[in-house]
Short mmCIF file of C-alpha atoms in Angstrom, two decimals:
data_model
loop_
_atom_site.label_atom_id
_atom_site.label_comp_id
_atom_site.label_asym_id
_atom_site.label_seq_id
_atom_site.Cartn_x
_atom_site.Cartn_y
_atom_site.Cartn_z
CA ASN A 1 0.00 0.00 0.00
CA SER A 2 2.82 2.40 0.87
CA ARG A 3 4.42 1.65 -2.50
CA ASN A 4 1.16 2.49 -4.29
CA ARG A 5 0.83 5.72 -2.31
CA ASN A 6 4.37 6.71 -3.31
CA ARG A 7 3.56 6.07 -6.96
CA MET A 8 0.42 8.20 -6.69
CA HIS A 9 2.42 11.00 -5.03
CA ASP A 10 5.06 10.86 -7.78
CA ALA A 11 2.35 11.05 -10.45
CA MET A 12 0.75 14.04 -8.78
CA THR A 13 4.04 15.94 -8.54
CA ILE A 14 4.88 15.56 -12.24
CA THR A 15 4.44 18.97 -13.86
CA SER A 16 4.10 20.12 -17.43
CA THR A 17 7.15 21.45 -19.26
CA LEU A 18 7.94 24.24 -21.71
CA GLU A 19 10.68 23.72 -24.26
CA CYS A 20 12.08 26.54 -26.39
CA ILE A 21 12.27 24.95 -29.83
CA ASN A 22 13.31 27.96 -31.89
CA ILE A 23 14.58 31.52 -31.60
CA LEU A 24 13.69 33.94 -34.39
CA THR A 25 16.08 36.84 -34.93
CA PRO A 26 15.46 39.59 -37.50
CA GLN A 27 18.32 40.95 -39.52
CA PRO A 28 20.18 43.50 -37.36
CA ASN A 29 19.61 47.16 -38.14
CA PRO A 30 23.03 48.61 -39.04
CA GLN A 31 21.87 52.09 -37.97
CA ALA A 32 20.74 50.94 -34.51
CA ALA A 33 23.12 50.85 -31.55
CA GLU A 34 21.36 47.76 -30.22
CA GLN A 35 18.75 45.22 -31.26
CA ASP A 36 15.23 46.65 -31.64
CA ILE A 37 12.77 45.53 -28.96
CA ALA A 38 10.25 42.87 -30.06
CA TRP A 39 6.98 44.31 -28.78
CA ASN A 40 4.21 42.11 -30.05
CA CYS A 41 3.32 39.10 -32.21
CA SER A 42 0.27 37.61 -33.89
CA TRP A 43 -0.43 34.17 -35.39
CA SER A 44 -2.35 33.82 -38.62
CA PRO A 45 -5.71 32.06 -38.11
CA ASP A 46 -4.38 28.80 -39.59
CA GLY A 47 -1.35 28.95 -37.29
CA LYS A 48 1.12 28.71 -40.18
CA LEU A 49 2.39 32.30 -40.09
CA LEU A 50 3.65 34.46 -37.26
CA ALA A 51 3.99 38.25 -37.47
CA SER A 52 6.23 40.15 -35.07
CA CYS A 53 7.08 43.85 -34.76
CA HIS A 54 10.60 45.17 -34.10
CA GLY A 55 11.34 48.87 -34.20
CA LYS A 56 9.60 50.39 -37.23
CA ASP A 57 9.33 47.08 -39.08
CA VAL A 58 7.13 44.00 -39.12
CA TYR A 59 8.43 40.52 -39.93
CA ILE A 60 6.39 37.54 -41.10
CA TRP A 61 7.70 34.08 -40.30
CA GLN A 62 6.66 30.72 -41.72
CA GLN A 63 7.31 27.22 -40.44
CA GLN A 64 9.33 25.05 -42.81
CA GLN A 65 7.68 22.00 -44.36
CA GLN A 66 9.25 18.66 -45.17
CA GLN A 67 7.85 15.84 -47.23
CA GLU A 68 8.29 12.21 -46.31
CA GLU A 69 7.47 9.08 -48.29
CA GLN A 70 6.07 6.20 -46.25
CA LEU A 71 4.82 2.74 -47.14
CA HIS A 72 1.26 1.98 -46.10
CA ASP A 73 -0.73 -1.21 -46.48
CA THR A 74 -4.29 -1.20 -47.73
CA THR A 75 -5.61 -0.52 -44.23
CA GLY A 76 -3.48 2.60 -43.89
CA LEU A 77 -0.98 1.18 -41.40
CA ILE A 78 2.72 2.03 -41.88
CA VAL A 79 4.74 -0.92 -43.20
CA LYS A 80 8.36 -1.44 -42.14
CA GLU A 81 10.92 -1.43 -44.94
CA GLU A 82 11.76 -5.12 -44.53
CA ASN A 83 8.12 -5.92 -45.30
CA SER A 84 7.85 -3.49 -48.20
CA SER A 85 7.69 -6.25 -50.79
CA SER A 86 4.13 -6.99 -49.74
CA SER A 87 1.77 -6.57 -52.65
CA SER A 88 -0.73 -4.88 -50.35
CA SER A 89 1.60 -1.97 -49.59
CA LYS A 90 1.59 1.38 -51.32
CA THR A 91 3.73 4.51 -51.15
CA THR A 92 2.26 7.87 -50.18
CA THR A 93 3.84 11.26 -49.61
CA THR A 94 2.97 13.11 -46.43
CA THR A 95 3.81 16.69 -45.46
CA ALA A 96 5.05 17.44 -41.96
CA TYR A 97 6.35 20.54 -40.22
CA ASN A 98 9.70 20.78 -38.50
CA ASN A 99 10.86 23.25 -35.86
CA GLU A 100 12.56 25.60 -38.31
CA TRP A 101 11.00 28.99 -39.04
CA VAL A 102 12.11 31.38 -41.77
CA CYS A 103 11.35 35.02 -42.46
CA ILE A 104 9.31 35.24 -45.65
CA ALA A 105 8.53 38.97 -45.60
CA GLU A 106 9.82 42.18 -44.05
CA LEU A 107 7.26 45.00 -43.99
CA SER A 108 9.14 48.29 -43.77
CA ASP A 109 9.41 51.90 -44.98
CA VAL A 110 5.87 52.82 -43.91
CA HIS A 111 5.88 53.67 -40.22
CA GLU A 112 8.03 56.53 -38.96
CA ARG A 113 8.14 55.35 -35.35
CA THR A 114 8.00 52.09 -33.38
CA VAL A 115 5.32 49.53 -34.29
CA ARG A 116 3.77 48.46 -31.00
CA SER A 117 1.07 45.98 -32.05
CA VAL A 118 0.21 43.69 -34.97
CA ALA A 119 -2.89 41.61 -35.71
CA PHE A 120 -3.85 39.21 -38.49
CA SER A 121 -7.41 39.44 -39.74
CA PRO A 122 -9.59 36.29 -39.59
CA CYS A 123 -9.05 35.72 -43.33
CA GLY A 124 -5.28 35.65 -42.78
CA ARG A 125 -4.51 37.80 -45.83
CA ILE A 126 -4.68 41.19 -44.07
CA LEU A 127 -2.41 42.42 -41.30
CA ALA A 128 -2.85 45.57 -39.23
CA SER A 129 0.09 47.33 -37.55
CA ALA A 130 -0.31 50.00 -34.85
CA SER A 131 2.49 52.53 -34.51
CA PHE A 132 3.74 55.26 -32.23
CA ASP A 133 3.60 57.54 -35.29
CA GLY A 134 -0.17 57.75 -34.72
CA THR A 135 -1.18 55.61 -37.69
CA VAL A 136 -2.35 52.07 -38.35
CA GLY A 137 -0.90 50.30 -41.37
CA ILE A 138 -3.03 47.91 -43.41
CA TRP A 139 -1.03 45.25 -45.24
CA GLU A 140 -2.59 42.91 -47.78
CA CYS A 141 -1.21 39.79 -49.40
CA GLY A 142 -2.10 38.22 -52.72
CA SER A 143 -3.81 34.85 -52.41
CA ALA A 144 -1.06 32.96 -54.25
CA THR A 145 2.03 34.89 -53.11
CA ASN A 146 3.81 36.14 -50.03
CA ASN A 147 4.04 39.65 -51.46
CA TRP A 148 2.68 41.90 -48.71
CA GLU A 149 1.79 45.48 -49.66
CA CYS A 150 0.70 48.40 -47.51
CA THR A 151 -2.63 49.43 -49.04
CA ALA A 152 -3.72 51.99 -46.45
CA GLN A 153 -2.66 53.99 -43.41
CA LEU A 154 -5.46 54.84 -41.03
CA GLU A 155 -5.14 58.23 -39.37
CA GLY A 156 -7.11 59.87 -36.59
CA HIS A 157 -5.43 59.23 -33.26
CA GLU A 158 -3.82 62.33 -31.78
CA SER A 159 -0.70 60.45 -30.66
CA GLU A 160 0.79 56.97 -30.22
CA VAL A 161 -1.38 54.00 -31.21
CA LYS A 162 -0.71 51.15 -28.79
CA SER A 163 -2.98 48.27 -29.75
CA VAL A 164 -5.04 46.93 -32.64
CA CYS A 165 -7.47 44.01 -32.90
CA TRP A 166 -10.10 42.50 -35.21
CA ASN A 167 -13.50 41.06 -34.46
CA SER A 168 -14.19 37.41 -35.32
CA THR A 169 -15.57 38.15 -38.80
CA GLY A 170 -12.95 40.68 -39.87
CA THR A 171 -15.58 43.35 -40.46
CA LEU A 172 -14.46 45.54 -37.54
CA LEU A 173 -11.03 46.81 -36.51
CA ALA A 174 -10.41 48.53 -33.18
CA THR A 175 -7.47 50.77 -32.24
CA CYS A 176 -6.47 52.60 -29.08
CA GLY A 177 -3.67 54.77 -27.80
CA ARG A 178 -2.17 57.43 -25.66
CA ASP A 179 -4.92 59.91 -26.52
CA LYS A 180 -7.25 57.87 -24.23
CA ALA A 181 -9.56 57.13 -27.16
CA VAL A 182 -10.81 53.93 -28.75
CA TRP A 183 -11.56 53.97 -32.47
CA ILE A 184 -13.71 51.41 -34.28
CA TRP A 185 -13.30 51.03 -38.02
CA GLU A 186 -15.54 49.16 -40.44
CA CYS A 187 -13.62 47.03 -42.91
CA ILE A 188 -15.28 46.73 -46.29
CA LEU A 189 -13.86 43.62 -47.92
CA PRO A 190 -13.32 43.49 -51.70
CA LEU A 191 -15.62 41.54 -53.93
CA PRO A 192 -14.71 37.90 -54.69
CA GLY A 193 -11.70 37.81 -56.95
CA GLY A 194 -8.84 38.27 -54.53
CA TYR A 195 -7.06 41.08 -52.79
CA ASN A 196 -4.90 41.80 -55.82
CA SER A 197 -7.77 43.41 -57.73
CA GLN A 198 -8.78 46.01 -55.16
CA PRO A 199 -7.80 46.78 -51.58
CA CYS A 200 -10.05 46.79 -48.54
CA GLU A 201 -11.68 50.05 -47.53
CA PHE A 202 -11.95 51.35 -43.98
CA GLU A 203 -14.38 53.81 -42.43
CA CYS A 204 -14.35 55.05 -38.84
CA ILE A 205 -17.78 54.35 -37.35
CA ALA A 206 -17.14 55.26 -33.71
CA VAL A 207 -14.70 57.17 -31.50
CA LEU A 208 -15.16 56.15 -27.87
CA HIS A 209 -14.12 58.32 -24.93
CA GLY A 210 -14.35 57.39 -21.29
CA HIS A 211 -10.92 56.34 -20.06
CA ALA A 212 -8.97 58.76 -17.91
CA GLY A 213 -5.58 57.47 -19.05
CA ASP A 214 -3.70 55.75 -21.87
CA VAL A 215 -5.56 52.81 -23.37
CA LYS A 216 -3.08 49.93 -23.38
CA SER A 217 -4.83 47.03 -25.12
CA LEU A 218 -8.03 45.86 -26.78
CA ILE A 219 -9.89 42.62 -27.41
CA PHE A 220 -13.16 41.78 -29.15
CA ALA A 221 -15.39 39.03 -27.74
CA PRO A 222 -18.85 37.68 -28.59
CA SER A 223 -21.68 39.52 -26.85
CA ASN A 224 -23.63 36.28 -26.46
CA GLY A 225 -26.79 38.39 -26.55
CA GLN A 226 -26.00 40.00 -23.19
CA PHE A 227 -25.04 43.53 -24.26
CA GLY A 228 -26.87 45.68 -26.78
CA ASP A 229 -28.03 44.14 -30.04
CA GLY A 230 -24.66 43.65 -31.74
CA GLU A 231 -22.74 40.42 -32.11
CA ASP A 232 -19.56 41.77 -30.51
CA VAL A 233 -18.42 43.55 -27.38
CA LEU A 234 -15.08 45.34 -27.15
CA PHE A 235 -12.91 45.46 -24.04
CA SER A 236 -10.30 48.16 -23.45
CA ALA A 237 -7.66 48.14 -20.69
CA SER A 238 -6.22 51.39 -19.40
CA TYR A 239 -3.67 53.27 -17.34
CA ASP A 240 -6.66 54.43 -15.24
CA ASP A 241 -6.71 50.94 -13.61
CA THR A 242 -9.99 49.92 -15.27
CA ILE A 243 -11.38 47.82 -18.10
CA LYS A 244 -14.32 49.10 -20.11
CA CYS A 245 -16.84 46.95 -21.93
CA TRP A 246 -18.20 48.63 -25.05
CA ALA A 247 -21.34 47.36 -26.81
CA GLU A 248 -23.36 48.24 -29.88
CA ASP A 249 -27.06 49.07 -29.89
CA ALA A 250 -28.96 50.23 -32.96
CA GLY A 251 -25.65 51.04 -34.65
CA ASP A 252 -24.28 53.18 -31.81
CA TRP A 253 -21.48 52.08 -29.49
CA TYR A 254 -21.73 52.82 -25.76
CA CYS A 255 -19.93 51.96 -22.54
CA ALA A 256 -21.89 49.03 -21.17
CA GLU A 257 -19.79 48.61 -18.05
CA THR A 258 -16.58 49.66 -16.29
CA LEU A 259 -14.74 46.76 -14.65
CA LYS A 260 -12.85 47.68 -11.50
CA GLY A 261 -10.68 45.27 -9.55
CA HIS A 262 -7.04 46.10 -10.12
CA ALA A 263 -5.02 48.51 -7.98
CA SER A 264 -2.88 49.81 -10.84
CA THR A 265 -2.58 50.02 -14.65
CA VAL A 266 -4.29 47.22 -16.56
CA TRP A 267 -1.87 46.33 -19.34
CA THR A 268 -3.49 43.33 -20.95
CA ILE A 269 -6.78 41.49 -21.41
CA ALA A 270 -7.70 38.18 -23.02
CA ALA A 271 -11.00 36.46 -23.66
CA ALA A 272 -11.43 32.75 -23.00
CA PRO A 273 -13.02 30.64 -25.76
CA GLY A 274 -16.73 31.37 -25.92
CA GLY A 275 -16.37 34.84 -24.43
CA ALA A 276 -17.95 34.12 -21.02
CA ARG A 277 -14.66 34.64 -19.15
CA LEU A 278 -12.09 37.42 -19.29
CA VAL A 279 -8.54 37.44 -17.91
CA SER A 280 -6.66 40.65 -17.15
CA GLY A 281 -3.06 41.43 -16.20
CA SER A 282 -1.91 44.48 -14.29
CA ASP A 283 0.94 46.56 -12.94
CA ASP A 284 -0.20 45.31 -9.52
CA CYS A 285 1.32 41.91 -10.50
CA SER A 286 -2.04 40.14 -10.40
CA LEU A 287 -4.22 38.28 -12.88
CA GLY A 288 -7.93 39.02 -12.66
CA ILE A 289 -10.55 36.43 -13.61
CA TRP A 290 -13.89 37.90 -14.72
CA LYS A 291 -17.20 36.15 -15.41
CA CYS A 292 -20.14 37.37 -17.48
CA TYR A 293 -23.55 37.01 -15.84
CA THR A 294 -26.75 37.28 -17.83
CA ALA A 295 -29.29 40.00 -17.14
CA ALA A 296 -31.54 37.38 -15.55
CA GLU A 297 -28.73 36.17 -13.28
CA ARG A 298 -27.92 39.75 -12.37
CA ALA A 299 -31.55 40.41 -11.41
CA ASN A 300 -31.86 37.17 -9.43
CA ASN A 301 -28.70 37.98 -7.47
CA ASN A 302 -29.77 41.60 -6.98
CA GLN A 303 -26.53 42.83 -8.57
CA GLN A 304 -26.44 46.21 -10.25
CA ASN A 305 -24.55 47.34 -13.32
CA VAL A 306 -24.11 51.03 -12.57
CA ASP A 307 -23.05 51.80 -16.16
CA ALA A 308 -25.87 49.91 -17.84
CA CYS A 309 -27.73 52.04 -20.39
CA ASN A 310 -29.84 49.06 -21.27
CA SER A 311 -31.83 47.24 -18.59
CA LYS A 312 -31.27 44.02 -20.52
CA ASP A 313 -27.49 44.23 -20.24
CA GLY A 314 -25.61 41.53 -18.40
CA LEU A 315 -22.89 42.02 -15.81
CA TRP A 316 -19.15 41.37 -15.64
CA LYS A 317 -17.84 40.52 -12.20
CA CYS A 318 -14.36 39.75 -10.87
CA VAL A 319 -14.66 36.21 -9.49
CA GLY A 320 -11.00 35.50 -8.85
CA MET A 321 -7.66 37.22 -8.39
CA LEU A 322 -4.23 35.61 -8.64
CA SER A 323 -2.51 38.22 -6.51
CA SER A 324 1.06 36.99 -6.93
CA ALA A 325 0.98 35.77 -10.50
CA HIS A 326 4.24 37.65 -11.23
CA THR A 327 6.72 39.63 -9.16
CA ARG A 328 6.60 42.62 -11.50
CA THR A 329 4.22 44.17 -14.04
CA ILE A 330 2.24 41.73 -16.20
CA TYR A 331 2.42 42.86 -19.82
CA SER A 332 0.58 40.10 -21.65
CA VAL A 333 -1.87 37.30 -20.98
CA HIS A 334 -3.48 34.84 -23.39
CA CYS A 335 -5.99 31.99 -23.15
CA ALA A 336 -5.40 28.74 -25.01
CA PRO A 337 -7.80 28.07 -27.91
CA ALA A 338 -10.71 25.70 -27.39
CA ARG A 339 -9.20 23.11 -29.73
CA ALA A 340 -6.23 22.79 -27.34
CA GLY A 341 -8.54 21.05 -24.89
CA HIS A 342 -6.55 22.05 -21.80
CA GLY A 343 -7.82 25.57 -20.96
CA ARG A 344 -4.43 26.91 -19.90
CA ILE A 345 -3.65 30.61 -19.37
CA ALA A 346 -0.20 31.96 -20.28
CA SER A 347 1.22 35.22 -18.91
CA VAL A 348 4.49 37.17 -19.20
CA GLY A 349 5.87 40.38 -17.78
CA ALA A 350 8.65 42.59 -16.52
CA ASP A 351 10.05 39.84 -14.28
CA ASP A 352 11.27 38.06 -17.46
CA VAL A 353 9.10 35.03 -16.59
CA LEU A 354 6.73 32.93 -18.69
CA ASN A 355 4.00 31.31 -16.60
CA VAL A 356 1.28 28.84 -17.53
CA TYR A 357 -1.70 28.43 -15.19
CA ARG A 358 -4.31 25.69 -15.01
CA GLU A 359 -7.71 25.71 -13.38
CA VAL A 360 -8.02 23.47 -10.35
CA CYS A 361 -10.32 20.54 -11.05
CA GLY A 362 -13.60 20.90 -9.20
CA SER A 363 -13.56 24.69 -8.79
CA SER A 364 -16.69 26.56 -9.86
CA SER A 365 -17.05 29.30 -12.45
CA ASP A 366 -18.30 31.62 -9.69
CA ALA A 367 -15.14 31.08 -7.63
CA PRO A 368 -12.48 29.57 -9.92
CA LYS A 369 -9.15 28.50 -8.48
CA PHE A 370 -5.94 28.38 -10.48
CA GLU A 371 -2.49 27.00 -9.83
CA ARG A 372 0.79 27.52 -11.63
CA ASP A 373 1.38 24.64 -14.02
CA ILE A 374 4.85 25.63 -15.19
CA SER A 375 7.10 28.67 -14.79
CA VAL A 376 10.10 29.55 -16.96
CA PRO A 377 12.44 32.13 -15.40
CA ALA A 378 14.61 34.22 -17.74
CA ALA A 379 12.36 33.33 -20.68
CA HIS A 380 13.99 36.31 -22.39
CA ALA A 381 16.98 38.47 -21.51
CA GLY A 382 14.81 41.31 -20.25
CA ASP A 383 11.11 42.15 -20.12
CA VAL A 384 8.81 39.68 -21.90
CA ASN A 385 6.27 41.80 -23.76
CA CYS A 386 3.86 39.39 -25.42
CA VAL A 387 2.69 35.78 -25.31
CA ARG A 388 0.35 34.07 -27.80
CA TRP A 389 -0.94 30.50 -28.10
CA ASN A 390 -1.02 29.10 -31.60
CA PRO A 391 -4.70 29.05 -32.69
CA ARG A 392 -4.40 25.56 -34.24
CA ASP A 393 -1.73 23.82 -32.20
CA GLY A 394 -2.54 24.04 -28.50
CA ALA A 395 0.98 22.95 -27.60
CA LEU A 396 2.72 25.87 -29.34
CA LEU A 397 3.35 29.36 -27.96
CA ALA A 398 5.26 32.44 -29.09
CA THR A 399 6.80 35.15 -26.94
CA THR A 400 8.55 38.44 -27.69
CA GLY A 401 10.95 40.39 -25.50
CA ASP A 402 13.14 43.40 -24.93
CA ASP A 403 16.07 41.34 -26.20
CA GLY A 404 14.60 41.68 -29.69
CA LEU A 405 13.93 37.96 -30.03
CA VAL A 406 10.87 35.88 -30.82
CA ARG A 407 10.88 32.53 -29.05
CA ILE A 408 8.78 29.54 -30.08
CA TRP A 409 7.87 27.20 -27.21
CA ARG A 410 6.53 23.66 -27.14
CA TYR A 411 4.21 23.00 -24.20
CA HIS A 412 4.29 19.39 -22.99
CA LEU A 413 1.13 18.66 -21.05
CA ARG A 414 1.43 16.33 -18.07
#
């Protein structure tokens, strides 16, 4: 019995691991005294491309492919070479990916100052870049080539643009910056026939004011019918220590709720798959866990949404706080995609650490409990600015840091 208990204890103490499988380094800038900081990165929706921003430039990376020929029998099982003479075997060519990534495009000579944020559209053929020069670059790629071209520069912000994001359909683009404003742009996609024939068009449909400080980051999430009559809600995180939830009703955007829970600047926000949970990271070194309650649940629990302009609006509530998630400012947090099947949360920050958290089995959505699954100290040589799970491969992550590098990590679940 004691031997069995020891085996159970050993199994319980086995933790997951993170392995750095590649380091991506842009070509050094001969005019720069040191390597440009890598601020942000974004995966393409199919997970095959990764965009990263360094200084004034954006780089697009692609994973190398390799083809292998294997012998299969008529049932599809692999046949060993010594049995290859079997008449029931056949040769097929399969394509696999290795751990090597190459730069396939460098997007430059457009922005005059640092690019702080990049985001692929849901179609994967459009990339938006937000810059400290006050503009947002729109880059489009032909369907059969890797020739990226800047087709537009969106202007309007009074100063530095710090974040950019798309909604799930690619019809809306949101930007924010130092001017404390949030802009929402409508993206009018070209007619069928490809992006080579005509570029996308953008029109500003809303300028949202309400934050008392810099707006650091943005994220769209599904409204799930709980806010206004639109399909999306938009969250903005700010230097004023709050998160605002913006919703659309009859074509007009309004502040549906202000989320308060952090004691200092909220740098980053991420929506869990499905949009019913939000995770935030702050200068107070904590991760906030937020849950969306329906209007009916809000009424039953006698909870008030003081910002609600619509009596049918739901309610966001902080249901958990990981108070010591990092030892210094948390700059980026990201939730694993649903297809990963493990629900992990990754976070990085000024303590140079990459953390992955898992939800404790048996905890409730009203009072979730999380524990650190794996922690990687010195993940970069300096601040770690961004972390992103691959949207297709739930075991792959990318991080960017002050050392100017992009690191690709393989997460081994235990």
